[in-house]
């Protein structure tokens, strides 16, 4: 039993490492920020097929503006912008730390990006102590995200922060 658990944990760790590597290589292989963000969202959504992924970037007016998204259906009404501190996206930006919602029915998850969201993960993109934006993922199933997902998203957000700032 212990060996099978160890094997599963090792496989999950390798998957996460490969995911971060693949997305980092893809996003950093272009000079265009819009293209890098699109590649990141597409690659993440391809690996996490049930997730809906979005990137919001902060503007000078303390708003978070949707830049790119993948996995949202034509019936999803995607929120195009957030004020700082409002909703899951705005709260993660204002507090500058990830917000992991395991089940919107059991947690105070006001204003997720779509109405059918049951779990969500909002991760700030920060570079040189400056908020750049939010990497956001949601799923219609409860408990779709775990602490290791938050770690992966934090690593990706750090990489995105450097890519965006150096473009």
Short mmCIF file of C-alpha atoms in Angstrom, two decimals, residues 10-113:
data_model
loop_
_atom_site.label_atom_id
_atom_site.label_comp_id
_atom_site.label_asym_id
_atom_site.label_seq_id
_atom_site.Cartn_x
_atom_site.Cartn_y
_atom_site.Cartn_z
CA UNK A 10 5.74 10.61 -7.58
CA UNK A 11 3.71 10.38 -10.79
CA UNK A 12 1.63 13.40 -9.77
CA UNK A 13 4.79 15.36 -8.96
CA UNK A 14 6.29 14.51 -12.35
CA UNK A 15 3.08 15.51 -14.11
CA UNK A 16 3.08 18.86 -12.32
CA UNK A 17 6.74 19.47 -13.12
CA UNK A 18 6.18 18.65 -16.81
CA UNK A 19 3.13 20.89 -16.92
CA UNK A 20 5.02 23.87 -15.52
CA UNK A 21 7.93 23.20 -17.90
CA UNK A 22 5.74 22.83 -21.01
CA UNK A 23 3.75 25.97 -20.31
CA UNK A 24 6.83 28.00 -19.42
CA UNK A 25 8.60 26.98 -22.65
CA UNK A 26 5.50 27.71 -24.72
CA UNK A 27 4.80 31.10 -23.11
CA UNK A 28 8.41 32.27 -23.22
CA UNK A 29 8.91 31.31 -26.88
CA UNK A 30 7.18 34.47 -28.13
CA UNK A 31 7.90 38.19 -27.85
CA UNK A 32 4.20 39.07 -27.91
CA UNK A 33 2.55 39.25 -24.47
CA UNK A 34 -0.94 38.55 -25.83
CA UNK A 35 0.37 35.44 -27.57
CA UNK A 36 2.20 34.29 -24.42
CA UNK A 37 -0.97 34.66 -22.34
CA UNK A 38 -3.05 32.82 -24.95
CA UNK A 39 -0.52 30.00 -25.12
CA UNK A 40 -0.49 29.69 -21.35
CA UNK A 41 -4.28 29.54 -21.04
CA UNK A 42 -4.62 27.10 -23.95
CA UNK A 43 -1.92 24.77 -22.62
CA UNK A 44 -3.38 24.80 -19.12
CA UNK A 45 -6.87 24.12 -20.39
CA UNK A 46 -5.59 21.31 -22.61
CA UNK A 47 -4.05 19.58 -19.57
CA UNK A 48 -6.93 20.36 -17.22
CA UNK A 49 -9.74 19.77 -19.68
CA UNK A 50 -12.65 20.28 -17.27
CA UNK A 51 -11.32 23.64 -16.11
CA UNK A 52 -12.17 27.04 -17.47
CA UNK A 53 -9.05 29.22 -17.40
CA UNK A 54 -8.69 33.01 -17.67
CA UNK A 55 -6.05 35.67 -17.22
CA UNK A 56 -7.00 39.14 -16.01
CA UNK A 57 -4.45 41.99 -16.12
CA UNK A 58 -4.46 44.99 -13.80
CA UNK A 59 -4.75 48.46 -15.29
CA UNK A 60 -3.89 51.90 -13.89
CA UNK A 61 -7.45 52.33 -12.55
CA UNK A 62 -7.19 49.30 -10.23
CA UNK A 63 -9.38 47.21 -12.48
CA UNK A 64 -8.66 43.67 -13.62
CA UNK A 65 -9.46 43.27 -17.31
CA UNK A 66 -9.99 39.90 -19.00
CA UNK A 67 -7.18 39.31 -21.50
CA UNK A 68 -7.69 35.72 -22.59
CA UNK A 69 -9.70 32.65 -21.64
CA UNK A 70 -10.22 29.02 -22.64
CA UNK A 71 -12.74 26.34 -21.81
CA UNK A 72 -15.71 28.61 -21.29
CA UNK A 73 -18.80 27.57 -23.22
CA UNK A 74 -20.96 29.77 -25.40
CA UNK A 75 -23.59 29.78 -22.62
CA UNK A 76 -21.09 31.06 -20.03
CA UNK A 77 -21.37 34.74 -19.26
CA UNK A 78 -17.72 35.53 -18.51
CA UNK A 79 -17.15 38.60 -16.34
CA UNK A 80 -14.99 40.95 -18.47
CA UNK A 81 -13.53 42.96 -15.59
CA UNK A 82 -13.33 43.20 -11.81
CA UNK A 83 -12.71 46.00 -9.40
CA UNK A 84 -9.89 45.43 -6.93
CA UNK A 85 -11.26 43.58 -3.90
CA UNK A 86 -14.53 42.54 -5.60
CA UNK A 87 -15.28 38.88 -6.25
CA UNK A 88 -12.81 36.03 -6.08
CA UNK A 89 -10.60 37.56 -8.77
CA UNK A 90 -10.56 41.04 -7.22
CA UNK A 91 -10.08 39.69 -3.70
CA UNK A 92 -7.04 37.60 -4.73
CA UNK A 93 -5.59 40.70 -6.38
CA UNK A 94 -6.25 42.99 -3.40
CA UNK A 95 -4.91 40.50 -0.87
CA UNK A 96 -2.03 39.41 -3.14
CA UNK A 97 -2.40 35.75 -2.35
CA UNK A 98 -4.12 32.77 -3.92
CA UNK A 99 -7.72 32.01 -3.08
CA UNK A 100 -8.76 28.38 -3.32
CA UNK A 101 -12.48 27.67 -3.15
CA UNK A 102 -13.20 23.97 -2.81
CA UNK A 103 -16.99 24.27 -3.02
CA UNK A 104 -18.94 27.44 -3.72
CA UNK A 105 -21.96 25.98 -1.94
CA UNK A 106 -20.05 25.63 1.34
CA UNK A 107 -17.84 28.72 1.22
CA UNK A 108 -18.56 32.39 0.89
CA UNK A 109 -17.65 32.53 -2.79
CA UNK A 110 -19.36 35.62 -4.01
CA UNK A 111 -19.01 36.60 -7.64
CA UNK A 112 -17.12 33.79 -9.34
CA UNK A 113 -16.50 34.25 -13.05
#
